[in-house]
PDB file of C-alpha atoms and ligand atoms in Angstrom:
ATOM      1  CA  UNK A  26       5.500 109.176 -99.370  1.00 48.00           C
ATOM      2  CA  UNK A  27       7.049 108.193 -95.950  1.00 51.00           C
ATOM      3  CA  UNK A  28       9.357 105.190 -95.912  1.00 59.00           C
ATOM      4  CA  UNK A  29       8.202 102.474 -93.661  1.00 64.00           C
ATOM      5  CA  UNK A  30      10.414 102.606 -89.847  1.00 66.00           C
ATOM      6  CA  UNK A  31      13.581 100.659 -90.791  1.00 80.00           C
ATOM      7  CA  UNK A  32      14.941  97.754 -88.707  1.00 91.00           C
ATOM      8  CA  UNK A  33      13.115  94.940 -86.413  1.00 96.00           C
ATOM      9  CA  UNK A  34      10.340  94.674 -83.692  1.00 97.00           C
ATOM     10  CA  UNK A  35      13.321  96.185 -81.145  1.00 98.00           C
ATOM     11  CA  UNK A  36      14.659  99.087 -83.139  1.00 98.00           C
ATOM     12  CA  UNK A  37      10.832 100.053 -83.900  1.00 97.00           C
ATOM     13  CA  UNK A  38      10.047  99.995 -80.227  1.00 97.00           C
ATOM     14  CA  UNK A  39      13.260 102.219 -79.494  1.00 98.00           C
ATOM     15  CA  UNK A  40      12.252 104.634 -82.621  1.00 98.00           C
ATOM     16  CA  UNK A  41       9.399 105.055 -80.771  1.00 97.00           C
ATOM     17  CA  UNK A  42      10.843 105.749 -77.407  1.00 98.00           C
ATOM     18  CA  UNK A  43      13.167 107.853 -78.917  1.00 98.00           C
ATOM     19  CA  UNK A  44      10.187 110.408 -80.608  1.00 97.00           C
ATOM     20  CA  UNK A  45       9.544 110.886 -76.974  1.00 97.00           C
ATOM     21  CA  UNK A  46      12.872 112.278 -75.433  1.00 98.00           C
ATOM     22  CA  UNK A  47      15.985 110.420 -74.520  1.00 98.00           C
ATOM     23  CA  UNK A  48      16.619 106.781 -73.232  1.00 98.00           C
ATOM     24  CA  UNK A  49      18.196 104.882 -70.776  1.00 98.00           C
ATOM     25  CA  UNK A  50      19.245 101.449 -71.052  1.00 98.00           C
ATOM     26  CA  UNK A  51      21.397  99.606 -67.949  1.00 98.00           C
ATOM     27  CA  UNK A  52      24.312  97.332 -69.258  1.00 98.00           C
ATOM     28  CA  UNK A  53      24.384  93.910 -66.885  1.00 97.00           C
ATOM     29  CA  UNK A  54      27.494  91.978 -66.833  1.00 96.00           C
ATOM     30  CA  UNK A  55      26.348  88.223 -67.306  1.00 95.00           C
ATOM     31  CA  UNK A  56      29.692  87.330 -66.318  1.00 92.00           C
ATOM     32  CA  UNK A  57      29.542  89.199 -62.709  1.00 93.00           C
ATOM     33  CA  UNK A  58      25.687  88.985 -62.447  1.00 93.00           C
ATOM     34  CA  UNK A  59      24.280  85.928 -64.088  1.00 91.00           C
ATOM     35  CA  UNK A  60      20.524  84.460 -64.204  1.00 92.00           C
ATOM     36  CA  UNK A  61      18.456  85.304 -61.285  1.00 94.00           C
ATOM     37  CA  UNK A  62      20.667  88.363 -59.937  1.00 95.00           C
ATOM     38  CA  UNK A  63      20.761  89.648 -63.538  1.00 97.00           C
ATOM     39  CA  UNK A  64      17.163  89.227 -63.130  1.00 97.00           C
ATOM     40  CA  UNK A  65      16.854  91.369 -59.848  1.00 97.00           C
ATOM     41  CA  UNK A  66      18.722  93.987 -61.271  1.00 97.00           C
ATOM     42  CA  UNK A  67      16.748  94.013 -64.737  1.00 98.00           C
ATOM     43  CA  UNK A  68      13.067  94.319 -62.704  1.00 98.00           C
ATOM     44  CA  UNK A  69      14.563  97.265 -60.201  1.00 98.00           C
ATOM     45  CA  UNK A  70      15.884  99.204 -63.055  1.00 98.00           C
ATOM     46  CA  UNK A  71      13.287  98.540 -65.202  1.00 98.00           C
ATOM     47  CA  UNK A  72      10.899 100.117 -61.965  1.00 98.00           C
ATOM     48  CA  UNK A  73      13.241 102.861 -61.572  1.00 97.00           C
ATOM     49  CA  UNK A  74      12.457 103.759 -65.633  1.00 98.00           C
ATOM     50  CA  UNK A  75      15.164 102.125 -67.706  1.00 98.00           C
ATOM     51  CA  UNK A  76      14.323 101.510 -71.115  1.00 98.00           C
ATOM     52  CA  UNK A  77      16.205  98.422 -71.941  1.00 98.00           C
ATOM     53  CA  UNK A  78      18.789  96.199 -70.596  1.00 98.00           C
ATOM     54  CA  UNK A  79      21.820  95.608 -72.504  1.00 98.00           C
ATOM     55  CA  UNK A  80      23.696  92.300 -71.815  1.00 97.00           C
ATOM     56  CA  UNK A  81      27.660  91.879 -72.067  1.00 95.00           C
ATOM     57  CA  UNK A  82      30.433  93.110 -70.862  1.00 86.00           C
ATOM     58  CA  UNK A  83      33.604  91.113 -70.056  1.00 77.00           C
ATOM     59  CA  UNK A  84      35.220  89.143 -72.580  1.00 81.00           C
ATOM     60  CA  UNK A  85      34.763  85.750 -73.191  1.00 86.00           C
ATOM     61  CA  UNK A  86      31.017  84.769 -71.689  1.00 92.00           C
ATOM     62  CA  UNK A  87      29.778  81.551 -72.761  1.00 93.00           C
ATOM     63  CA  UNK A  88      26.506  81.192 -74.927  1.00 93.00           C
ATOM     64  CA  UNK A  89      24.905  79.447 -71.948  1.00 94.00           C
ATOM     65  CA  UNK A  90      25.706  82.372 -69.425  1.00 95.00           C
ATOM     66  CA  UNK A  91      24.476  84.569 -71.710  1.00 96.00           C
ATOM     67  CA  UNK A  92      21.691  81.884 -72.665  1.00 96.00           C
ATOM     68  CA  UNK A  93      20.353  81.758 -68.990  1.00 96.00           C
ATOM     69  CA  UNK A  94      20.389  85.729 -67.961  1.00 97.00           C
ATOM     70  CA  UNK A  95      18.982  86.254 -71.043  1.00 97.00           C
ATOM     71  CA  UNK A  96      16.238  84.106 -70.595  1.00 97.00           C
ATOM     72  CA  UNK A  97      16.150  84.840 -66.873  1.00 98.00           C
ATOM     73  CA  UNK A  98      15.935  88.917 -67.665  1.00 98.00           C
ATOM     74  CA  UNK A  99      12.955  88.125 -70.137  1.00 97.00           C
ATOM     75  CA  UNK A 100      11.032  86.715 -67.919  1.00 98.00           C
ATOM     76  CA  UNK A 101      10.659  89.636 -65.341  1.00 98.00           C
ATOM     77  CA  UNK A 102      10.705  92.382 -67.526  1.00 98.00           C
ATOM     78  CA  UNK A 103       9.212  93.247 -70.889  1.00 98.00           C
ATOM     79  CA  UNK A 104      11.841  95.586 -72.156  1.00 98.00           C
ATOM     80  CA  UNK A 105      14.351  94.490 -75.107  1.00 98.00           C
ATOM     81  CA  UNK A 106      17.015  92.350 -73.828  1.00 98.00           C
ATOM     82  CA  UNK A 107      19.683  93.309 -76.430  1.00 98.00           C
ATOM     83  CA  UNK A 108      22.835  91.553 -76.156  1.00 98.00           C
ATOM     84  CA  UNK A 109      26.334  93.986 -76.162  1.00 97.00           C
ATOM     85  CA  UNK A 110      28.836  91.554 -77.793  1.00 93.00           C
ATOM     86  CA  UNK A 111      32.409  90.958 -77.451  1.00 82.00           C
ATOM     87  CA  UNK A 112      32.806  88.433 -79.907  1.00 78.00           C
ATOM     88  CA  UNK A 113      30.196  86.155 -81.540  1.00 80.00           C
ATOM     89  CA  UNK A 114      30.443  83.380 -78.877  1.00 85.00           C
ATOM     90  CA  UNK A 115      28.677  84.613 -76.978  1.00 90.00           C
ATOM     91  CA  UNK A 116      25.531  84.946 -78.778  1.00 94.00           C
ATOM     92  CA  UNK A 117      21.983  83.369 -78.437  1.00 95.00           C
ATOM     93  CA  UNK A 118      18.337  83.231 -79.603  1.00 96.00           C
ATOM     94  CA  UNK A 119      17.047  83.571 -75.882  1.00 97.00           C
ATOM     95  CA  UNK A 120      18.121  87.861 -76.203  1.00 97.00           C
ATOM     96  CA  UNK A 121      15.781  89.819 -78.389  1.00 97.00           C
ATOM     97  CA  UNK A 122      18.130  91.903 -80.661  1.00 98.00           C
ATOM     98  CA  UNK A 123      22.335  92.374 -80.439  1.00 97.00           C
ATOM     99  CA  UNK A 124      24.055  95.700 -80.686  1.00 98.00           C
ATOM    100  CA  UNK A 125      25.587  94.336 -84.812  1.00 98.00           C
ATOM    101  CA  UNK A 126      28.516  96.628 -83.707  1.00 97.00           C
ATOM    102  CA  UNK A 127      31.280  97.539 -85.922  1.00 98.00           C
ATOM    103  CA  UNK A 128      34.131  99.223 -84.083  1.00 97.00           C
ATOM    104  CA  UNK A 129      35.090 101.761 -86.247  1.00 98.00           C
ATOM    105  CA  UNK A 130      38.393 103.243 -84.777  1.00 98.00           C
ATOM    106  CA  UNK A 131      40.032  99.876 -84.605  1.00 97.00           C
ATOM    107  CA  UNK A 132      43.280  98.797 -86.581  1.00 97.00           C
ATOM    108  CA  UNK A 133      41.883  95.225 -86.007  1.00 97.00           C
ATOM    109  CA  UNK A 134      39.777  94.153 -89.222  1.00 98.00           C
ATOM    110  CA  UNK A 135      38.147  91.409 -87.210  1.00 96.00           C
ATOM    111  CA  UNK A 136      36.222  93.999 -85.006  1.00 96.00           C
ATOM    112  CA  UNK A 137      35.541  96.328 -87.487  1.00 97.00           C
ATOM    113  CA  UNK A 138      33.917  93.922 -90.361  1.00 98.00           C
ATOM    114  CA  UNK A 139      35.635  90.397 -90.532  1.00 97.00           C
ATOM    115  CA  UNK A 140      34.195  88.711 -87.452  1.00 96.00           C
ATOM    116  CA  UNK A 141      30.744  90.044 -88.588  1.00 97.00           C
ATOM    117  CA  UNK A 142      31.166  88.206 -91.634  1.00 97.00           C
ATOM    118  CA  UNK A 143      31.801  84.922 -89.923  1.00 96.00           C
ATOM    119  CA  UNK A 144      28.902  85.086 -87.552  1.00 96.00           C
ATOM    120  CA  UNK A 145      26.100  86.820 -89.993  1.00 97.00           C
ATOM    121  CA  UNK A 146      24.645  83.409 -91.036  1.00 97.00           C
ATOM    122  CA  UNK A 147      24.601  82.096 -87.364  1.00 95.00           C
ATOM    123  CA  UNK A 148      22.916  85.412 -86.344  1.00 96.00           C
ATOM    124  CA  UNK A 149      20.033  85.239 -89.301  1.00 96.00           C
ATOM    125  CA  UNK A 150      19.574  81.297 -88.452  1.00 96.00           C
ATOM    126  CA  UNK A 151      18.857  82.623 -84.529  1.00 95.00           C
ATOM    127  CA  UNK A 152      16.111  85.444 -85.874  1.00 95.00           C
ATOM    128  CA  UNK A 153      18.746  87.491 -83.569  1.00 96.00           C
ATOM    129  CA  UNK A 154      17.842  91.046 -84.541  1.00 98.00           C
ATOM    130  CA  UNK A 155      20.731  93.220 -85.883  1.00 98.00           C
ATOM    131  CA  UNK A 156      20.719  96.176 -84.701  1.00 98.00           C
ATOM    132  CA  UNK A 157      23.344  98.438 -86.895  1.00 98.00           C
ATOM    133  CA  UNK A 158      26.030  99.951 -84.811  1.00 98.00           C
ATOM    134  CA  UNK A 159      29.102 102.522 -85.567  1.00 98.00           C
ATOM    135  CA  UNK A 160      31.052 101.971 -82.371  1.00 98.00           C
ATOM    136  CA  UNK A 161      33.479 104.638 -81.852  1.00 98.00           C
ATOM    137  CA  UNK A 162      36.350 104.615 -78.531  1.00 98.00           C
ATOM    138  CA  UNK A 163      37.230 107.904 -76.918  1.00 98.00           C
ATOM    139  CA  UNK A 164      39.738 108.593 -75.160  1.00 98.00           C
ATOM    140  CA  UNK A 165      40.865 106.738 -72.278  1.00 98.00           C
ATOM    141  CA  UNK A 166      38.887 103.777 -73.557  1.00 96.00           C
ATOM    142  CA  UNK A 167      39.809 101.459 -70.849  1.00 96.00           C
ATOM    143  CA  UNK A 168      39.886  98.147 -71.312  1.00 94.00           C
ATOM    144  CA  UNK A 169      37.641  98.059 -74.917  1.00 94.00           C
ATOM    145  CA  UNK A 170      40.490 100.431 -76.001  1.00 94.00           C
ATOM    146  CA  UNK A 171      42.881  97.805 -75.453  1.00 94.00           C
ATOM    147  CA  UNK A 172      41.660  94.803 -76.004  1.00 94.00           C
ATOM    148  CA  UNK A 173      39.805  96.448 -79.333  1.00 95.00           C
ATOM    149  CA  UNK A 174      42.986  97.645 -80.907  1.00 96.00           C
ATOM    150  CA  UNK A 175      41.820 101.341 -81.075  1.00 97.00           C
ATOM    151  CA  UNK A 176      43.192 104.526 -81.899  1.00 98.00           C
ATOM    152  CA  UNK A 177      41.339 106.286 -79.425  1.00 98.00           C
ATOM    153  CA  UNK A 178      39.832 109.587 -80.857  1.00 98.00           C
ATOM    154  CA  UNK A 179      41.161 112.337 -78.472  1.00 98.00           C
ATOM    155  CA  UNK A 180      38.813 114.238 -76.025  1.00 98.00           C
ATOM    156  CA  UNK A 181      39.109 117.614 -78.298  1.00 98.00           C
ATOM    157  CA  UNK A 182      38.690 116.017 -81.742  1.00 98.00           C
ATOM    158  CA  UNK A 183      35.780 116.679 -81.858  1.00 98.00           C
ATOM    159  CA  UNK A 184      36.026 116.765 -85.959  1.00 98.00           C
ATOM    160  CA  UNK A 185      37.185 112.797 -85.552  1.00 98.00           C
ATOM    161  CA  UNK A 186      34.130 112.482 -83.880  1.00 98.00           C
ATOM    162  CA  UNK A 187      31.762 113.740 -86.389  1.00 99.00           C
ATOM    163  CA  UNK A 188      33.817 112.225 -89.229  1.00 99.00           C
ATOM    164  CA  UNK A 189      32.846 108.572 -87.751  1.00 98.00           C
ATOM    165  CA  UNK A 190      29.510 109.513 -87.041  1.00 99.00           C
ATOM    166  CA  UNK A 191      29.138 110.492 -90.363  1.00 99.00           C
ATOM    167  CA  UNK A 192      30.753 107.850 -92.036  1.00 98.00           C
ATOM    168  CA  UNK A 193      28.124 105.255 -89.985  1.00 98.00           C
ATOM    169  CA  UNK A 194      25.048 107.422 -90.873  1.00 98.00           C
ATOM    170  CA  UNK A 195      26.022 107.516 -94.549  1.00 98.00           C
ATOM    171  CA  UNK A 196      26.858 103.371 -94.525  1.00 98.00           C
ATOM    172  CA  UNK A 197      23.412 103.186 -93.548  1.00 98.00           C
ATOM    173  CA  UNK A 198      23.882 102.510 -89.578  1.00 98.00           C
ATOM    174  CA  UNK A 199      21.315 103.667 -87.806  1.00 98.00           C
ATOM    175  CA  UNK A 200      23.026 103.725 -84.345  1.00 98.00           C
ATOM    176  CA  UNK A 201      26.466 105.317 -83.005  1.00 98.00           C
ATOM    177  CA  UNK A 202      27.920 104.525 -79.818  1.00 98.00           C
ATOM    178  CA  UNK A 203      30.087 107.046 -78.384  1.00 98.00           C
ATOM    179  CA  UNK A 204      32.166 104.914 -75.629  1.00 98.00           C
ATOM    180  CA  UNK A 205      34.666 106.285 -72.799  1.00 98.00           C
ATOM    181  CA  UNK A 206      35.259 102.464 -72.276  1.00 97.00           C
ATOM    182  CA  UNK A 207      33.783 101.120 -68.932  1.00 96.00           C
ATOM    183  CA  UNK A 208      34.738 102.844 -65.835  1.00 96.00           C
ATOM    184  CA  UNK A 209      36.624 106.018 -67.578  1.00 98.00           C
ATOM    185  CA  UNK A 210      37.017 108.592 -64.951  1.00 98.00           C
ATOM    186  CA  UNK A 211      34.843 111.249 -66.818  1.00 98.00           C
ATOM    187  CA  UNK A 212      32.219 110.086 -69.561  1.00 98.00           C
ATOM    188  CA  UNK A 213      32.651 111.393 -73.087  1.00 98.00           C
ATOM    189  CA  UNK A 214      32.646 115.581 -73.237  1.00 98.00           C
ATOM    190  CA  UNK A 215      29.301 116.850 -73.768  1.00 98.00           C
ATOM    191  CA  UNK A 216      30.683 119.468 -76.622  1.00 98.00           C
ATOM    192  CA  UNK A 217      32.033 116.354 -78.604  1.00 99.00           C
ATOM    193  CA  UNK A 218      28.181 114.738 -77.623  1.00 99.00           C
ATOM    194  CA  UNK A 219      26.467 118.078 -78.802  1.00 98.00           C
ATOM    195  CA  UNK A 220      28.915 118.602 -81.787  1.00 99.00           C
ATOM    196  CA  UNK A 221      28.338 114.732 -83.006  1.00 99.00           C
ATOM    197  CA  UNK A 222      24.467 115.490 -82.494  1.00 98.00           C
ATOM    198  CA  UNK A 223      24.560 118.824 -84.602  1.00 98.00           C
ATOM    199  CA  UNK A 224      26.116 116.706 -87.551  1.00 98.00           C
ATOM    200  CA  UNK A 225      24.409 113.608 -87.827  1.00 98.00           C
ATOM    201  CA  UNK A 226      20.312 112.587 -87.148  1.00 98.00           C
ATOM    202  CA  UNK A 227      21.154 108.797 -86.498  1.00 98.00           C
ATOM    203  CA  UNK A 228      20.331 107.738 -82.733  1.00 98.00           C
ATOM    204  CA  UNK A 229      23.509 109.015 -80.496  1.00 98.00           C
ATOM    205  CA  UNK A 230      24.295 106.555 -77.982  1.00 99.00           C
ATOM    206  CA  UNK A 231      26.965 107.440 -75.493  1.00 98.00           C
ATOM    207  CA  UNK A 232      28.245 105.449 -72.356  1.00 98.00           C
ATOM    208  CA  UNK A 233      31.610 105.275 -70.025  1.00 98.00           C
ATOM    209  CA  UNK A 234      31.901 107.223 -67.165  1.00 98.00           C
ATOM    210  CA  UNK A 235      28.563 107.693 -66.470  1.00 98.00           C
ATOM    211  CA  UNK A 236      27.667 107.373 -62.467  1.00 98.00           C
ATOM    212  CA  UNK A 237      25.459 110.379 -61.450  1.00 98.00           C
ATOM    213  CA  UNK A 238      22.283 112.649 -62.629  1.00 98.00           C
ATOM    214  CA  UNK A 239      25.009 115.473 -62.701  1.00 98.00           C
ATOM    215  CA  UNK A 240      27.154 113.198 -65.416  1.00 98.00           C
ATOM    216  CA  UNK A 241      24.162 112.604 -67.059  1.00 98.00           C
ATOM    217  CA  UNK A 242      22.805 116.699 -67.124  1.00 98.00           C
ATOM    218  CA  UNK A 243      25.222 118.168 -69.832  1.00 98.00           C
ATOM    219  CA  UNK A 244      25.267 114.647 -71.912  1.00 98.00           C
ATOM    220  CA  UNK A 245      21.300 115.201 -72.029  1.00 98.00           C
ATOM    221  CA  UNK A 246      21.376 118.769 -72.944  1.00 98.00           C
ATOM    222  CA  UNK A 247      23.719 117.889 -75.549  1.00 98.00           C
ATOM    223  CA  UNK A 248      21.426 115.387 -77.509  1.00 98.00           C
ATOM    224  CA  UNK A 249      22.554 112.283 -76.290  1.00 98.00           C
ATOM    225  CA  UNK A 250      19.679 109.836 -77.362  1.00 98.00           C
ATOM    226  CA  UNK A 251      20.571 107.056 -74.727  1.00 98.00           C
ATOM    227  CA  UNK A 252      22.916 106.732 -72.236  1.00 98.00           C
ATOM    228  CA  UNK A 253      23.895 103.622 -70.727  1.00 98.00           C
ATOM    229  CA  UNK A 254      25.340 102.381 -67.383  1.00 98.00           C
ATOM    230  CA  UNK A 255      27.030  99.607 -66.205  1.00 97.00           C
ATOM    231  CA  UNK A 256      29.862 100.343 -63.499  1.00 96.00           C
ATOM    232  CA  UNK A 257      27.041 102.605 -61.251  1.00 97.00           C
ATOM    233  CA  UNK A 258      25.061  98.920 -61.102  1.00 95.00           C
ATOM    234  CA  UNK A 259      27.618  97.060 -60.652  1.00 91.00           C
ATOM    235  CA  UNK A 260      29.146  98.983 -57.517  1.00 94.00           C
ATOM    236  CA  UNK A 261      26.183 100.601 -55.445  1.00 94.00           C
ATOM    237  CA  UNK A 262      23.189  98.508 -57.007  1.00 94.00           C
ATOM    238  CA  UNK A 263      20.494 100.772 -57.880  1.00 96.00           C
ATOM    239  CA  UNK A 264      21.322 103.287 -54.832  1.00 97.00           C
ATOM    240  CA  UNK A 265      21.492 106.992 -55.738  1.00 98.00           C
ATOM    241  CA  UNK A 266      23.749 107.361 -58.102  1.00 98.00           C
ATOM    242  CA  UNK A 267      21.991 105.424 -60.644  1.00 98.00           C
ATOM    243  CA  UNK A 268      18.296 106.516 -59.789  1.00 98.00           C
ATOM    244  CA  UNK A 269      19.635 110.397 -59.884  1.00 98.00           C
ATOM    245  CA  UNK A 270      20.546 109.640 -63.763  1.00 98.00           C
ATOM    246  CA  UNK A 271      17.072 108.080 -64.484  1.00 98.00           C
ATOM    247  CA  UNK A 272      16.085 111.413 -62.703  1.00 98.00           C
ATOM    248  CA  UNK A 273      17.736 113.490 -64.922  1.00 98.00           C
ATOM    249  CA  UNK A 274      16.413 110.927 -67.849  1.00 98.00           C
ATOM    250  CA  UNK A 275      12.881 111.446 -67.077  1.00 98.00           C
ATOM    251  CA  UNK A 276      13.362 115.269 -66.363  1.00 98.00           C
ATOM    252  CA  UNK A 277      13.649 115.463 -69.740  1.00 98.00           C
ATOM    253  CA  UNK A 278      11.862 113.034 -71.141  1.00 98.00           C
ATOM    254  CA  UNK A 279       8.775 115.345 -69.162  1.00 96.00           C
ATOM    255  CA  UNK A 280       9.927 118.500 -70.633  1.00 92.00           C
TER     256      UNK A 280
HETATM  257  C1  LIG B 304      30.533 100.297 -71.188  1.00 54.79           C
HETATM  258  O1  LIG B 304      29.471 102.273 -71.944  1.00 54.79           O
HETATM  259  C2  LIG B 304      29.335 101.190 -71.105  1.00 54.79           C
HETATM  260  O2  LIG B 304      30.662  99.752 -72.416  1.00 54.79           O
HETATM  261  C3  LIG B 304      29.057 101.543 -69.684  1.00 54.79           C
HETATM  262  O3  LIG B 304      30.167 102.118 -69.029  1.00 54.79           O
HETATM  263  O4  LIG B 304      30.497 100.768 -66.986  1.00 54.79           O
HETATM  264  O5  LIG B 304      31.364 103.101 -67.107  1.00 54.79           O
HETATM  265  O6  LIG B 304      28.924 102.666 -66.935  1.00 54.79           O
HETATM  266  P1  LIG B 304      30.223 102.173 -67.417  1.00 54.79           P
END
């Protein structure tokens, strides 16, 4: 007997991607690109082959900013707008699904479970679907590693690594996020990627640090199930960089 696909109408459609090969999904920064330009961005990279667009970002966007580019992202594409949160202000029925991310390597209870308690009932009222996240900071972690009060795991621990991974997997999370923090000078190692992979079967999300096809190569061939972008948008639109890693995406997506 085969357990029915866990999760929503968004994590079903991503299961399903996901039997096919890996994903990307392009992070849009409300805050920097709101409504219509969000909107622009979400129908070229949905054209180029991404597979969702993830909303969020900087710290502190309103519900209506993130209200409106929701909205205005929905109506030009019809991939999952899924909403990356910061903090629970910024969240809103117009998005179809948020990352429910728990950040497991901070020393700040509020990230890791206590704000999730305070905006659960707000998120059910909203039909917002949760999608479960273990959200794990590597090393340099940027500005998430700051603000989030992590104790970054180190580029070689790779045994760290697995030992969140796990832990999400076996507290029933069906997502971890491997995160350089946005803008790291080199994304997260592809042996850490590759060792993560080997030890768990959830679906391996990495980002940080990602702005070419040859970034994107080695995180690929290490079992990376999605790998998201944000910076590589944000600085040269959807110019080379950012079509070479949908490139490398649908290279093996073909295989
Ligand atoms: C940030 O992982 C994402 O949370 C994307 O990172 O901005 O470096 O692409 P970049």
């Amino acid at each position: 007997m085969s357990a029915a696909p866990a999760g929503g109408k968004v994590e079903r459609y991503l299961a399903a991607l996901r039997a096919g090969g890996p994903m990307h999904w392009t992070l849009i920064d409300p805050d920097k690109s709101a409504g219509d330009r969000a909107a622009t961005i979400a129908r070229g990279a949905v054209e180029l082959g991404s597979h969702a667009i993830l909303l969020g970002g900087s710290t502190g966007i309103s519900r209506e900013v993130m209200g409106a580019t929701a909205a205005a992202v929905k109506s030009v594409v019809k991939v999952p707008a899924i909403i990356f949160p910061e903090g629970p202000g910024s969240l809103t029925p117009q998005a179809d699904a948020l990352l429910f991310m728990s950040l497991l390597n901070s020393r700040d209870l509020d990230l890791v479970i206590r704000a999730h308690a305070r905006a659960a009932p707000a998120i059910r009222a909203m039909g917002l679907e949760p999608i479960p996240t273990g959200y794990v900071v590597i090393a340099p972690g940027m500005r998430v590693g700051e603000v989030g009060q992590v104790d970054a795991v180190a580029r070689t621990d790779h045994r760290a690594a697995v030992g969140f991974a796990q832990a999400a997997e076996m507290l029933g999370m069906r997502f971890v996020y491997l995160e350089a923090g946005s803008g790291a000078p080199e994304p997260v190692p592809a042996a850490m990627v590759r060792a993560v992979r080997e030890a768990t079967r959830i679906t391996l999300i990495v980002g940080g640090g990602i702005r070419s096809g040859t970034d994107a190569r080695p995180l690929l061939g290490a079992g990376a199930d999605v790998l998201v972008t944000g910076t590589v948008t944000e600085e040269e639109g959807l110019g080379p960089g950012y079509r070479s890693i949908l490139e490398e995406v649908r290279r093996v997506r073909d295989r």
